[in-house]
């Protein structure tokens, strides 16, 4: 366990802490600007992963009607449903892991970034002692300590006493959640998630240092921009319950054929034809839907 | 949910900090703050005999079990029958100085400002001087805690002010050391001394020289009259200086956050020991002398006894376990120290043996 903690500290946390201090020094001893710039830079580094995850989520969302069709078709046969679902994924070049894996890979970076902000803020004397052991031996870094904690109307080491930040955190997270497709989730659950997370972070912001809230707002705004780039306004402008429709375009998603149907639709149709043939052989009539 | 767990795990849950309260001995009574926001007056003889607390003459403030004051980072100062306590009321972004009756622990006066107090108040000439995280040094009436003057620096003041004659010296996290007139609060030097890093350590004034360390990892000797450097070069350690130095004869003993304790020649800052003494943690508190032994406390939770001449250990370290950030107090033979485990310890300076301990979490 100690080894993992050491690796975490040396490989992730310490570089981020020192980089934050340098950024603060470069940006006019303004730690608020340093937090925003670092959030942008980390997002840029993670952009390929983020876009991959967003595109995968979008493709998964577009696949939902077909998945529902399969569920209706094989109500009691879990094994067959699973086989057909995997077949569908394969045909469409979509993988549920495509949504989750990039997110999992980004998760440690986000946690390290969050921790680095807390460590660098060092409001209490104990925290400043701890910070002294994490800094590289560069005079520029040590000169910058303690960092200027003033930003706009905020003292970044304390919660916002005017409660403006909690509202901004809640609003930006709600917009981000609303724009994000939630494939495979019931409408009711998806709707609950869209409210629950922003509300939770809004309450956290009331008690947490505003430096963290600034990081959350900057992250949410950047993700809103990226999400818009991938899916447009998505669920933000769509009434609740409406199904996500795939935009024609990316080749791996849903290129249309001569007949004007997507490979996805073709796959389902050919499956249906195959099933009808099988049913006829077995002497069954296909059920009307 | 996982993220919430991590947020809680990372220690950012808004819980107040315990501080590092340092004990002091005055007129046979040990005064010390606790990590739970209480102030204790203890009779060492009663504690050694493990009598029921409070014995006669002992008290705790606030007396009500549920009441508490903010975190105490400094030493309690006893003067004129009053005990002065400076606190960090972080949840309210405030700092408070309390004046308690030394005999009974009753609250006499308090003074509150909009920035936590981290250093120790200094009492001299009927005035209390205390620096706050709001960047100001306050001069207060010792008898009533009424404000006489204030002086604003460019950063938080976490250093303890030191009074010598008509001048009060105080360091600030704005990298500067200020010399102010005790009567008016006006600067005495043409320019404050500026180091390459923040000054959280308490200056040591000896004769006409001031010794102070900084977060630039340098230890300076300055002229008390002008604030100009006295040594050809400051002494350089491997990490910040946060502690006051101890002067004994012509040797300065000072610890650094690089885990080491140095013995420096007072004339030019050259090291006197063949090599510095290395502990297993940051040395945040100044060493003390007890029974001829240099007693050093470290963030590794150990108390070390060294030969002041050679820097070699004279007894096996006394292992407390919890980090030791608070300044120990020596009465010449016994060392009193409050530890991160919430206990007050009394150790023999000669052998490093435990004489008694007392749980401050009452």
XYZ file of C-alpha atoms in Angstrom, chain B residues 124-326:
203
model
C 6.097 43.596 27.532
C 5.761 47.013 29.151
C 2.052 46.666 29.875
C 1.268 45.803 26.260
C 0.373 42.631 24.422
C 1.700 42.275 20.856
C 0.117 39.682 18.626
C 0.215 39.051 14.888
C -2.812 37.828 12.954
C -3.525 36.040 9.686
C -5.255 39.252 8.603
C -1.706 40.573 8.119
C -1.754 42.972 11.064
C 0.351 43.240 14.162
C -1.791 44.434 17.071
C -0.608 46.223 20.175
C -3.140 45.832 23.003
C -3.446 47.056 26.580
C -2.258 44.125 28.709
C -4.823 44.847 31.413
C -7.935 45.193 29.223
C -6.934 43.951 25.740
C -8.020 47.307 24.321
C -6.344 48.099 21.007
C -3.556 50.703 21.091
C -2.329 50.497 17.505
C -2.130 48.139 14.564
C 0.371 47.787 11.727
C -0.515 46.142 8.415
C 2.037 43.946 6.652
C 1.745 42.444 3.181
C 1.049 38.874 4.328
C -0.269 36.754 7.161
C 1.628 37.006 10.439
C 2.279 33.531 11.827
C 5.473 34.498 13.617
C 5.629 35.435 17.285
C 6.617 39.078 17.897
C 9.711 39.701 20.012
C 10.171 42.849 22.072
C 13.612 44.262 22.806
C 13.772 47.697 24.394
C 11.489 50.033 22.480
C 11.275 47.896 19.375
C 9.018 44.993 18.493
C 10.293 42.642 15.762
C 7.916 40.462 13.786
C 8.146 38.335 10.655
C 5.423 38.081 8.023
C 4.581 35.612 5.283
C 5.181 38.536 2.859
C 8.901 37.548 3.221
C 9.696 40.547 5.428
C 10.895 41.130 8.965
C 9.585 44.351 10.491
C 10.964 46.449 13.337
C 8.305 48.722 14.844
C 8.270 51.235 17.663
C 6.400 49.687 20.612
C 4.704 52.978 21.483
C 3.508 54.074 18.077
C 3.770 51.102 15.727
C 5.863 53.173 13.300
C 8.684 51.392 11.407
C 12.109 51.807 12.960
C 14.224 50.623 10.031
C 14.379 52.486 6.728
C 13.163 49.336 4.992
C 11.991 46.048 6.464
C 14.417 43.187 5.892
C 13.315 41.067 2.942
C 14.200 37.369 2.721
C 13.743 35.108 -0.281
C 10.794 33.337 1.336
C 8.051 33.745 3.897
C 9.052 34.325 7.532
C 6.985 32.221 9.917
C 9.742 31.641 12.424
C 10.102 33.715 15.540
C 13.135 36.014 15.524
C 15.742 35.568 18.231
C 17.151 38.855 19.477
C 20.541 38.602 21.200
C 22.269 41.879 21.940
C 22.308 43.913 18.781
C 21.788 41.000 16.391
C 18.566 39.323 15.257
C 18.608 35.720 14.076
C 15.743 34.517 11.915
C 15.024 31.756 9.398
C 12.839 31.783 6.311
C 10.999 29.576 3.821
C 13.868 30.228 1.385
C 15.722 27.664 3.566
C 18.144 30.343 4.758
C 18.980 31.416 8.275
C 19.941 35.086 8.639
C 21.777 37.233 11.167
C 20.707 40.895 10.975
C 21.652 44.093 12.700
C 18.927 44.967 15.218
C 19.532 48.644 14.545
C 19.300 48.619 10.743
C 17.957 45.241 9.627
C 21.010 44.734 7.388
C 22.678 41.293 7.216
C 25.587 40.729 9.580
C 26.963 37.411 8.346
C 28.785 37.372 4.998
C 26.317 34.717 3.804
C 23.171 33.337 5.401
C 23.277 29.671 6.416
C 21.483 27.422 3.922
C 19.581 24.263 4.881
C 17.730 21.722 2.753
C 14.236 23.036 3.488
C 12.376 25.824 5.277
C 13.152 27.244 8.694
C 9.975 27.576 10.753
C 11.367 27.508 14.259
C 13.087 29.988 16.498
C 16.762 29.300 17.221
C 18.138 28.538 20.676
C 21.228 30.453 21.742
C 23.648 28.937 24.215
C 27.033 30.609 24.619
C 28.321 31.294 21.149
C 26.291 28.560 19.464
C 22.900 28.763 17.790
C 20.852 25.580 17.627
C 18.172 25.555 14.987
C 15.998 22.903 13.370
C 14.764 22.841 9.803
C 11.950 21.150 7.907
C 14.718 19.180 6.137
C 14.531 16.941 9.282
C 17.877 18.193 10.631
C 19.147 20.170 13.587
C 22.125 22.470 13.065
C 24.621 24.026 15.459
C 25.914 27.302 14.033
C 28.644 29.666 15.102
C 27.042 32.890 16.232
C 29.817 34.927 14.555
C 29.418 33.814 10.969
C 26.844 31.010 10.802
C 29.349 28.243 10.050
C 28.312 24.758 11.256
C 29.959 23.649 14.508
C 29.101 19.960 14.525
C 30.891 17.651 12.084
C 27.456 16.926 10.650
C 23.931 18.031 11.506
C 21.788 15.717 13.609
C 19.174 14.049 11.456
C 15.746 13.058 12.782
C 13.042 11.116 10.982
C 10.713 14.070 10.508
C 10.415 17.827 10.139
C 11.867 19.841 12.998
C 9.267 22.515 13.544
C 9.966 23.401 17.192
C 13.057 25.015 18.700
C 15.351 22.762 20.772
C 15.557 23.312 24.540
C 18.286 22.652 27.077
C 17.572 20.476 30.103
C 20.204 19.079 32.483
C 22.892 19.926 29.945
C 21.154 17.963 27.195
C 19.915 19.499 23.985
C 16.357 18.184 23.656
C 14.944 18.082 20.143
C 11.394 17.150 19.156
C 10.558 16.039 15.645
C 7.615 15.349 13.372
C 8.565 11.655 13.498
C 7.060 11.593 16.989
C 10.381 11.180 18.785
C 12.164 13.200 21.432
C 15.938 13.202 21.035
C 18.574 14.018 23.650
C 21.829 15.344 22.160
C 25.212 16.422 23.394
C 25.246 20.159 22.578
C 28.978 20.022 21.859
C 29.027 17.163 19.370
C 25.433 16.736 18.204
C 25.517 13.051 19.147
C 22.601 11.321 20.861
C 23.085 10.878 24.612
C 19.983 8.821 25.229
C 17.714 6.619 23.159
C 14.930 8.623 21.564
C 11.672 8.700 23.506
C 9.005 7.590 21.074
C 5.627 9.268 21.460
C 4.207 8.246 18.128
C 2.137 11.320 17.289
C 3.891 14.173 15.457
C 5.616 16.746 17.652
C 5.112 20.242 16.282
C 4.529 22.151 19.516
